Every structure is written in structure tokens, then in C-alpha cells.
Coordinates of C-alpha atoms in Angstrom, one line a residue:
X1 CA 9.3 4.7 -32.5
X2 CA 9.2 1.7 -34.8
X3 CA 6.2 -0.9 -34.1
X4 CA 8.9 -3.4 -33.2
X5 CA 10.2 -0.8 -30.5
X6 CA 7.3 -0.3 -29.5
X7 CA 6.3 -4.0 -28.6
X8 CA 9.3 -4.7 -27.4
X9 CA 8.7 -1.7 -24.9
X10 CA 4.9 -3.3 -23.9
X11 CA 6.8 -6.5 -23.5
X12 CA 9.0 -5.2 -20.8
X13 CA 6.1 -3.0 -19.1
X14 CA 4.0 -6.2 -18.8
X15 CA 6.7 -8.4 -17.4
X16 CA 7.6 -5.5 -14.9
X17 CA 4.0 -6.2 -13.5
X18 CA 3.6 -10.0 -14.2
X19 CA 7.3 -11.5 -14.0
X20 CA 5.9 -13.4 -16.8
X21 CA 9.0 -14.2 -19.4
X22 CA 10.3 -12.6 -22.2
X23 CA 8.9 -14.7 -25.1
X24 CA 5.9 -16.3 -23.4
X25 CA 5.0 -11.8 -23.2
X26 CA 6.0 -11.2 -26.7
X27 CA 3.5 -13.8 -28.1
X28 CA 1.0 -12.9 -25.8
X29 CA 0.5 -9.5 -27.3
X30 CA 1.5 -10.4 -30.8
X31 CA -2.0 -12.6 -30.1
X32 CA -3.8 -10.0 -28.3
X33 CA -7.3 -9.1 -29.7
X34 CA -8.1 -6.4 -26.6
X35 CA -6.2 -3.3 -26.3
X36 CA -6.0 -3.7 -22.1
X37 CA -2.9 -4.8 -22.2
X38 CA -3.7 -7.0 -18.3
X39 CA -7.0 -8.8 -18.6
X40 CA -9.1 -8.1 -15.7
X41 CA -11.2 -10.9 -13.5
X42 CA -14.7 -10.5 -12.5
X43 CA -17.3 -12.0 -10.0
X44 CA -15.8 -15.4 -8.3
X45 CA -12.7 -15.4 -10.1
X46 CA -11.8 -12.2 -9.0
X47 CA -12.6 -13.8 -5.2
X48 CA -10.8 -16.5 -5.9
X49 CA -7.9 -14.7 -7.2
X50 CA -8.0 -12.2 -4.3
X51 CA -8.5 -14.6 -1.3
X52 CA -5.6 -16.7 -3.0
X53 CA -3.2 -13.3 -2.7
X54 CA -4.7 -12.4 0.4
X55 CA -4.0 -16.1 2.6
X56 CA -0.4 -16.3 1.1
X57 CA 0.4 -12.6 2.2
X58 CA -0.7 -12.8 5.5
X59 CA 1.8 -14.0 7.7
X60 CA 5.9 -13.0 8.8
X61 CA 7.1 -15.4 5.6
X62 CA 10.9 -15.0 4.1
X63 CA 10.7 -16.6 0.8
X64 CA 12.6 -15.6 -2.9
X65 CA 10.2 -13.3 -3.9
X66 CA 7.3 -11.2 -1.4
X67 CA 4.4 -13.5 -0.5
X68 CA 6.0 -16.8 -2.3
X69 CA 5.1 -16.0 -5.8
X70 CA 7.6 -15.7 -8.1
X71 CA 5.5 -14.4 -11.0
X72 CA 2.1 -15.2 -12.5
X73 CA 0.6 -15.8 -16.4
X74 CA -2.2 -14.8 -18.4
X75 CA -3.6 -16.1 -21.0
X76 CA -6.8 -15.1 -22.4
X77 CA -9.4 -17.9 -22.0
X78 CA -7.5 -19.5 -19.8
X79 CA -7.0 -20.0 -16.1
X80 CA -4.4 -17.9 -14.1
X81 CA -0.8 -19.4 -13.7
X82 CA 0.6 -18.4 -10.0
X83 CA 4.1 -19.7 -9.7
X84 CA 5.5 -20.4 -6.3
X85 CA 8.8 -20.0 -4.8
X86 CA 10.3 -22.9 -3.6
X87 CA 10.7 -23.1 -0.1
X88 CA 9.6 -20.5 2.6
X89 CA 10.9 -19.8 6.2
X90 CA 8.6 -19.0 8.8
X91 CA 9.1 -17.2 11.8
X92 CA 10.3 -19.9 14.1
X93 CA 13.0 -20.0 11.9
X94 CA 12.3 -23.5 9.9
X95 CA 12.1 -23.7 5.9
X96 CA 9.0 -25.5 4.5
X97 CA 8.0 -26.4 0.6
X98 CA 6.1 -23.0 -0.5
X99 CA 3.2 -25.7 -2.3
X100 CA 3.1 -27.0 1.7
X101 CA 2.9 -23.7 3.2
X102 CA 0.2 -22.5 0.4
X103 CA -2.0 -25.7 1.1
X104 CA -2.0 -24.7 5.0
X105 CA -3.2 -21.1 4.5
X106 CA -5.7 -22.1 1.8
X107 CA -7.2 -25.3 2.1
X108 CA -10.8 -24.5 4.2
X109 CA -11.5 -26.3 7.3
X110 CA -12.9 -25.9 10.3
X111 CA -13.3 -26.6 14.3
X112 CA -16.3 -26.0 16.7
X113 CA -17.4 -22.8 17.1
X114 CA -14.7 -21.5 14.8
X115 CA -15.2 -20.0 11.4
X116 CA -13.6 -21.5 8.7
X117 CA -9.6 -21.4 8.3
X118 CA -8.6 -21.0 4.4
X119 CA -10.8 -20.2 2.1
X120 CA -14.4 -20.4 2.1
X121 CA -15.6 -22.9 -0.8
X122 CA -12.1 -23.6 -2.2
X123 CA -12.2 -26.5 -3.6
X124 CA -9.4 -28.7 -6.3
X125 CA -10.5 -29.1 -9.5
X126 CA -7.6 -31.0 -10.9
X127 CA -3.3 -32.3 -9.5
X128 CA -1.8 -32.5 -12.7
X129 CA 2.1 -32.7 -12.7
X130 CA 3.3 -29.5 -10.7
X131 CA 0.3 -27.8 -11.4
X132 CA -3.0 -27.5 -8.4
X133 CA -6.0 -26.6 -10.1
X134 CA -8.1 -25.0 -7.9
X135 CA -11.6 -23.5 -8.4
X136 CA -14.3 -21.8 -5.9
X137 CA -17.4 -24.0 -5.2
X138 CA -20.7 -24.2 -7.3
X139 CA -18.6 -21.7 -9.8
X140 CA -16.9 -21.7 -12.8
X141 CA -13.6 -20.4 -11.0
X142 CA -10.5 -21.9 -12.2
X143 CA -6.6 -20.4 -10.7
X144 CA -3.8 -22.7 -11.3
X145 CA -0.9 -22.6 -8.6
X146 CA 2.1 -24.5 -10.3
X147 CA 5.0 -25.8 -7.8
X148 CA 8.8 -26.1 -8.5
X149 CA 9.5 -29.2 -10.4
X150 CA 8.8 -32.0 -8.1
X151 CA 5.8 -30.6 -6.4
X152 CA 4.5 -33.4 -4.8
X153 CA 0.5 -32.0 -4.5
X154 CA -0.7 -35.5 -3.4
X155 CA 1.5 -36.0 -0.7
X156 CA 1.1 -32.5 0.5
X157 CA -2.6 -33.1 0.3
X158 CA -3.0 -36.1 2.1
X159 CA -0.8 -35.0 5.1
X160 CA -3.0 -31.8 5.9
X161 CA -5.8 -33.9 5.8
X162 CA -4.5 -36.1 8.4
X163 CA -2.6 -33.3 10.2
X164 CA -6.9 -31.9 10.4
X165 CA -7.8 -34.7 11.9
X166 CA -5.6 -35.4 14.6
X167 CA -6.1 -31.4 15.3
X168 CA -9.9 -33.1 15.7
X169 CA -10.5 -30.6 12.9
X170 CA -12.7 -30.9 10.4
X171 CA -11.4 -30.7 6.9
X172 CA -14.0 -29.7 4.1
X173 CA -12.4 -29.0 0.3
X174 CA -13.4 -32.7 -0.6
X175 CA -16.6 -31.3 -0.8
X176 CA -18.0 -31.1 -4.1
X177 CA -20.3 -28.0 -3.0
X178 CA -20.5 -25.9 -0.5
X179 CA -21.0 -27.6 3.0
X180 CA -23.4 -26.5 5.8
X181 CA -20.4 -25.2 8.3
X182 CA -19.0 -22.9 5.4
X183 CA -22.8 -22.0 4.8
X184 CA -23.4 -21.0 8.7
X185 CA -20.0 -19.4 8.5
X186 CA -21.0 -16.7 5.8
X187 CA -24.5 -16.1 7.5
X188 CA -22.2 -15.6 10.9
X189 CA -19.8 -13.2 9.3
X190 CA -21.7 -11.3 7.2
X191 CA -18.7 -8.3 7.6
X192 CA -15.7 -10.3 7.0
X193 CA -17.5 -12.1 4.4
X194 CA -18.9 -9.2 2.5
X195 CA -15.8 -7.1 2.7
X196 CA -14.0 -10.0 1.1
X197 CA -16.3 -10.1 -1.7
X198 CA -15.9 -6.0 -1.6
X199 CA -12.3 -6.1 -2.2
X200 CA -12.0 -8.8 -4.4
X201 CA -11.4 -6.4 -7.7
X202 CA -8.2 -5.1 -5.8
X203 CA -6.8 -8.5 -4.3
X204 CA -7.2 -9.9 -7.7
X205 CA -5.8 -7.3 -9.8
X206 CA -2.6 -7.1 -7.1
X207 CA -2.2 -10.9 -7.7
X208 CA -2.1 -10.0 -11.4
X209 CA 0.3 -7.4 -11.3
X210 CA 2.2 -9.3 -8.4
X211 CA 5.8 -8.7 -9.6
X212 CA 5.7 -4.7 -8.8
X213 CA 6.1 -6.0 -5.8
X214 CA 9.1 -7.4 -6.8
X215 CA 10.2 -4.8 -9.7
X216 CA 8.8 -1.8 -8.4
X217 CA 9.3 -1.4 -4.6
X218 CA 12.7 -0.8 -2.3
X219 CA 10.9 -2.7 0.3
X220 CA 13.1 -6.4 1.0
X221 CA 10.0 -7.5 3.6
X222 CA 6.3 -7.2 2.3
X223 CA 2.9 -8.5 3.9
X224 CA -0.5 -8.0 4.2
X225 CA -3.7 -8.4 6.3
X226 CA -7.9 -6.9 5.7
X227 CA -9.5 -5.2 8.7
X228 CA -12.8 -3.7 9.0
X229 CA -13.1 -2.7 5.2
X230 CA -9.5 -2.0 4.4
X231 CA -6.9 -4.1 2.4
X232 CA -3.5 -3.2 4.2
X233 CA 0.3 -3.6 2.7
X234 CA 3.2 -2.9 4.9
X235 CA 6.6 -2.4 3.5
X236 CA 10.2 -2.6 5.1
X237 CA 12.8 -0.4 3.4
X238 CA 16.7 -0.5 5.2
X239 CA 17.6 2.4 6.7
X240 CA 21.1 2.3 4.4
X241 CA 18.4 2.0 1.0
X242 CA 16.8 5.1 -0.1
X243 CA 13.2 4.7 0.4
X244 CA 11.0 5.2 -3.0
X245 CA 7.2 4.5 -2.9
X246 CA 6.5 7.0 -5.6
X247 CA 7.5 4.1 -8.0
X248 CA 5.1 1.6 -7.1
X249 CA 2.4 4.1 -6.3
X250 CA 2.6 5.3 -9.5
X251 CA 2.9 1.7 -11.8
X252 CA -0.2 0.6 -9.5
X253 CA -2.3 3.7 -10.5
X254 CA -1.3 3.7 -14.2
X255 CA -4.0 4.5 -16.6
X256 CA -2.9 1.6 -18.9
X257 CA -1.0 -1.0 -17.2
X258 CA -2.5 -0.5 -13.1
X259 CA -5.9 -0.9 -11.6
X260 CA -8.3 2.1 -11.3
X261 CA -7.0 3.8 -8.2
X262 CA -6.8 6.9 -6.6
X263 CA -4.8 8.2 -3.8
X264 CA -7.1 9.8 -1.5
X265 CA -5.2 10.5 1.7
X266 CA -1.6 10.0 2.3
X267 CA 0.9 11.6 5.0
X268 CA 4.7 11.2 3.6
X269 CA 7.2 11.4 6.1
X270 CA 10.0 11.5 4.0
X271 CA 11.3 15.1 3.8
X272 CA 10.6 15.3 8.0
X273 CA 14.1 15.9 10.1
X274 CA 15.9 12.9 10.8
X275 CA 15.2 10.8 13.3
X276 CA 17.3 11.2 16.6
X277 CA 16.9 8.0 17.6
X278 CA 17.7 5.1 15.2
X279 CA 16.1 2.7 16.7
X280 CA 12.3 3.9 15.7
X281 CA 11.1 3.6 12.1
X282 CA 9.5 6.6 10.0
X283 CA 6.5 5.8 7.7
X284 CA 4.3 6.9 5.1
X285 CA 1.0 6.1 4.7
X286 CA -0.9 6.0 1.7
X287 CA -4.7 5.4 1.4
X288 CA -6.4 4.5 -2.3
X289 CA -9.9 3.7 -3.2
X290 CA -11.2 2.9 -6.3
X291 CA -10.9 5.5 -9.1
X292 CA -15.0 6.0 -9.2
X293 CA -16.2 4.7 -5.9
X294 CA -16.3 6.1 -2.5
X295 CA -13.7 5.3 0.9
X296 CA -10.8 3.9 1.1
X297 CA -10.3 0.3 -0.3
X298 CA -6.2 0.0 0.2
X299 CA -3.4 1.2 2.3
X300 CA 0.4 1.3 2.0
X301 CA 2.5 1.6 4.8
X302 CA 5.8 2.3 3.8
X303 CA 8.4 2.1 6.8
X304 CA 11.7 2.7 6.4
X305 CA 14.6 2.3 9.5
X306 CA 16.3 -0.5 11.1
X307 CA 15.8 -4.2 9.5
X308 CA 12.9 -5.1 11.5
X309 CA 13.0 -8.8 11.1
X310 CA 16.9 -9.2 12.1
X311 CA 19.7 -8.6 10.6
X312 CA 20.5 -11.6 8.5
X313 CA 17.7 -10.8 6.1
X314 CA 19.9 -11.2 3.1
X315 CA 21.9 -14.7 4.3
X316 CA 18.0 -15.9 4.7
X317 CA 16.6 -14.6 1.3
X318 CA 19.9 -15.6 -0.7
X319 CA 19.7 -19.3 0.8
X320 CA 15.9 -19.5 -0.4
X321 CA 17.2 -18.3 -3.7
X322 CA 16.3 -14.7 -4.0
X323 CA 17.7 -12.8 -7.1
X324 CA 21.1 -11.3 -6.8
X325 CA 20.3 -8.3 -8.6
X326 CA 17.1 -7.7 -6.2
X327 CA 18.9 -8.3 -3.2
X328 CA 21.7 -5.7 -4.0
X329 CA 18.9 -3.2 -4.7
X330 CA 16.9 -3.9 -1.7
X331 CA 19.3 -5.3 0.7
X332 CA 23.2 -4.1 -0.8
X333 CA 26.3 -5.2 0.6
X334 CA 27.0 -6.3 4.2
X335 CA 27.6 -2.5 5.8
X336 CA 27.3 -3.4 9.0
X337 CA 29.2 -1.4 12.4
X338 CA 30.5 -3.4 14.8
X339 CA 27.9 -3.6 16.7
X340 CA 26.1 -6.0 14.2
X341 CA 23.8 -3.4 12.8
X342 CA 23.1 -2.2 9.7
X343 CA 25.2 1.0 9.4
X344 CA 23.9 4.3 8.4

């Protein structure tokens, strides 16, 4: 293979796992000095990067692309670029600015005798244009979220404030260091804490390779949630869509390209007799820890049956601007019986 091949090849690995584009990719590896081909994060960015991937997950969210990021960049010596979808629907059925929605799962505050909502110690650095700088207290953290044209961070800003304080909560990322309730909150929660700190490497290195969930996955529904020590992913493939994990499994796990990971348990369910009644879900469950270190650090639930969410997931992702392509993939036609389910 020529060495023009050959780039061009890197170029479309990379944006497989970034969703960066084609020529901001191209010059990023013409320019590259290191051979990694995804720089990795370390320390508080890595914690920063990770509780950013880890609030915008959690939650039953339809938006264009899983978790409301539509892709991410990175540039050597520079911060993180995390670009978000444009509007989001929750589950009460109401669409919402993603920039809103991301301010309301990130932004720390907190009430009596409650830990602290959002992130402990996030703080914003700098509003400029669409782009939120935000950055972790007393570090040298620096993530950039950047909004659809328009973003209006200010606005968005000043109304959770307010929204706080009527809630006769108390609102702390104004903050310039850390503040004694997110202090007593750490020393409270030593466990939640810690394990967040624990699984950083992972949550940031997912947020880095974000797209697979995108590029890589048959699954048109993906969220996530920690417990105990555990990082968990769960994610919905139709019953009418062939169900393939093996792809994403193995782009996560790449020597090159994914994060040091090992599968160390898994039960597959996918060559088990069919299901006699269609109304249950089959899974399989994957557990990974890190390629040199002991437990288990991540698990994938992949469930496959009936759309669990109702069955108008494509009308809601194609109205909040999800790919065409994708949606055909992950969510084809409208093959439905006449009872208004999806058809076998």
C-alpha cells in the first residue's frame, strides 16, 4: 500500500472513532509527532473528560447522535472539542437545546443534606462564541463543549442559576476553588468519589472514541450509569436489526486505535433458541477491565427485542436530525404489522 493509501486509511479509522472530519483528520496526522494515533488524558483531565461523558449519558435522552455528542476533536496541546447535538427530547416527551440539557446535568450544586448534583469542582473557564470552556477546580483541566451555531451559553447560564435558587438550592461553579460543601461531599462519599476517580482512564478515553458509538454499534438507544465500581453501557438493538456487538467490542479493544481492555467475562446469548415470547428481550453481557489491572472496570449489555422506548423511535430521532444513513442501519424502514409493532 502506497503511503498516501495508507493515510488515507488512518484517516478514516480515526474519524470511525472521533466523528472528527475528513480534512481537519488528514492534517492532524500529517502533523502528528507520536505514533498513538488517539492521544490519551491523564490525572484531572481524564476526570474531567470522564465525569463530562458520564452526566450526559446518564439519563432516557433521544437526541441525533447517543448521549448528545455528535463527535469530538483532538488536537495535541490543546483542549478537547465535544460537539453537541442540537436539541434533545426527554422522557416526558418535550425537546430542550442539548447546551441547556448539558448545563443541567453538569453544572455542581447542591441542597441540604444532599451531595452535590453535577460535577464536583466543575467550574467555566471561559463563554466564547458557541464554545463553554470548562475546566475542573484548583487544576489545569481544560474540555471545551461547543454548541450549534447560536448557543446562547449566557443565557443558558444565568437561567440555571436562577432556576437553583428558587429550587432554594445552592449553586456553586462561580466558585473560583473548591467550596466547603463540595469539600464535605468527597470526605462523605469516599466510594462514589474514589470510584469516579478509578474509572476516569475509561470514561475519558470512551468520550474520545465517542463516535463508535455512533459508527460501530447496531444499537439506535445507548445510556449509561456507574454502580459500586462498575461503569455500565446498555444497548437497544430492534428485533427486525441483526444484532452485532462483536464490532464495537472489538474497535474498543484494538491494540492501536482502542483503550487497553480485556474481556474478562461475558455470557452471549445470541446463538440460544428463539424466544417464544416476543415481548421479552435477550442480552448479552460483556464485562472488561483494564488490559493489566485486576476486576472488572466496564460492562456492556447488549439487548436485542422489541423497541423498548416506543415505537416511533425513528419519527423522534429523524425530527432531532439523526443521519439518514444511521437510521436505516439501526432503525430501517417502517415494517410494522398491524398491530403497530415492529414486525419480525
Amino acid at each position: 500500500m502506497s503511503s498516501g493509501g495508507r493515510l488515507s486509511t488512518l484517516v478514516r479509522t480515526r474519524i470511525t472513532y472521533t466523528g472528527e472530519s475528513y480534512q481537519f483528520t488528514l492534517e492532524a496526522l500529517k502533523n502528528a509527532r507520536s505514533p498513538t494515533p488517539l492521544p490519551d488524558a491523564t490525572g484531572a483531565q481524564a476526570l474531567l473528560e470522564s465525569q463530562v461523558l458520564s452526566k450526559l449519558g446518564d439519563g432516557g435522552t433521544w437526541s441525533a447522535h447517543p448521549v448528545g455528542i455528535a463527535g469530538v476533536r483532538l488536537s495535541p496541546g490543546r483542549p478537547i472539542v465535544v460537539y453537541l447535538d442540537s436539541h434533545v427530547e426527554l422522557s416526558q416527551g418535550e425537546d430542550y437545546p442539548v447546551a441547556w440539557h448539558a448545563l443541567d446535568r453538569l453544572l455542581p450544586y447542591t441542597e441540604s443534606d444532599i451531595q452535590v448534583g453535577g460535577v464536583l469542582g466543575l467550574r467555566i473557564a471561559a463563554i466564547r462564541g458557541n464554545d463553554l470552556h470548562l475546566t475542573l477546580a484548583e487544576t489545569e483541566s481544560r474540555l471545551i463543549i461547543r454548541g450549534v451555531p447560536g448557543t446562547k451559553w449566557e443565557d443558558y447560564l444565568d437561567d440555571r442559576w436562577k432556576d437553583l435558587v428558587r429550587a432554594h438550592a445552592a449553586p456553586l461553579w462561580r466558585s473560583p476553588s473548591f467550596t466547603d460543601l463540595e469539600r464535605q461531599d468527597e470526605q462523605s462519599h469516599p466510594l462514589v468519589r474514589g470510584t469516579e476517580k478509578d474509572i476516569a482512564w475509561a470514561g475519558a478515553g470512551l468520550l474520545r472514541r465517542i463516535a463508535l458509538f455512533h459508527t460501530s454499534s447496531s444499537a439506535y438507544s445507548t445510556r449509561s450509569w456507574i454502580t459500586g465500581s462498575e461503569w455500565i453501557f446498555e444497548l437497544d438493538t430492534r428485533r427486525d436489526v441483526p444484532l452485532d456487538h462483536d464490532t464495537l467490542l472489538a474497535r474498543l479493544t484494538d491494540a492501536v486505535w482502542g483503550l487497553p481492555l480485556r474481556v474478562v467475562e461475558h455470557h452471549c446469548t445470541c446463538d440460544d433458541p428463539p424466544l417464544q415470547n416476543d415481548r421479552y428481550m435477550r442480552q448479552c453481557t460483556y464485562e472488561l477491565a483494564h488490559r493489566d489491572g485486576p476486576g472488572c472496570g466496564l460492562q456492556f449489555r447488549f439487548r436485542w427485542g422489541r423497541a423498548a422506548y416506543g415505537k416511533d423511535a425513528r419519527k423522534q430521532l429523524e425530527r432531532l436530525g439523526a443521519d439518514t444513513g444511521w437510521l436505516d442501519r439501526v432503525l430501517p424502514g417502517d415494517k410494522r404489522d398491524s398491530r403497530g409493532e415492529v414486525a419480525s
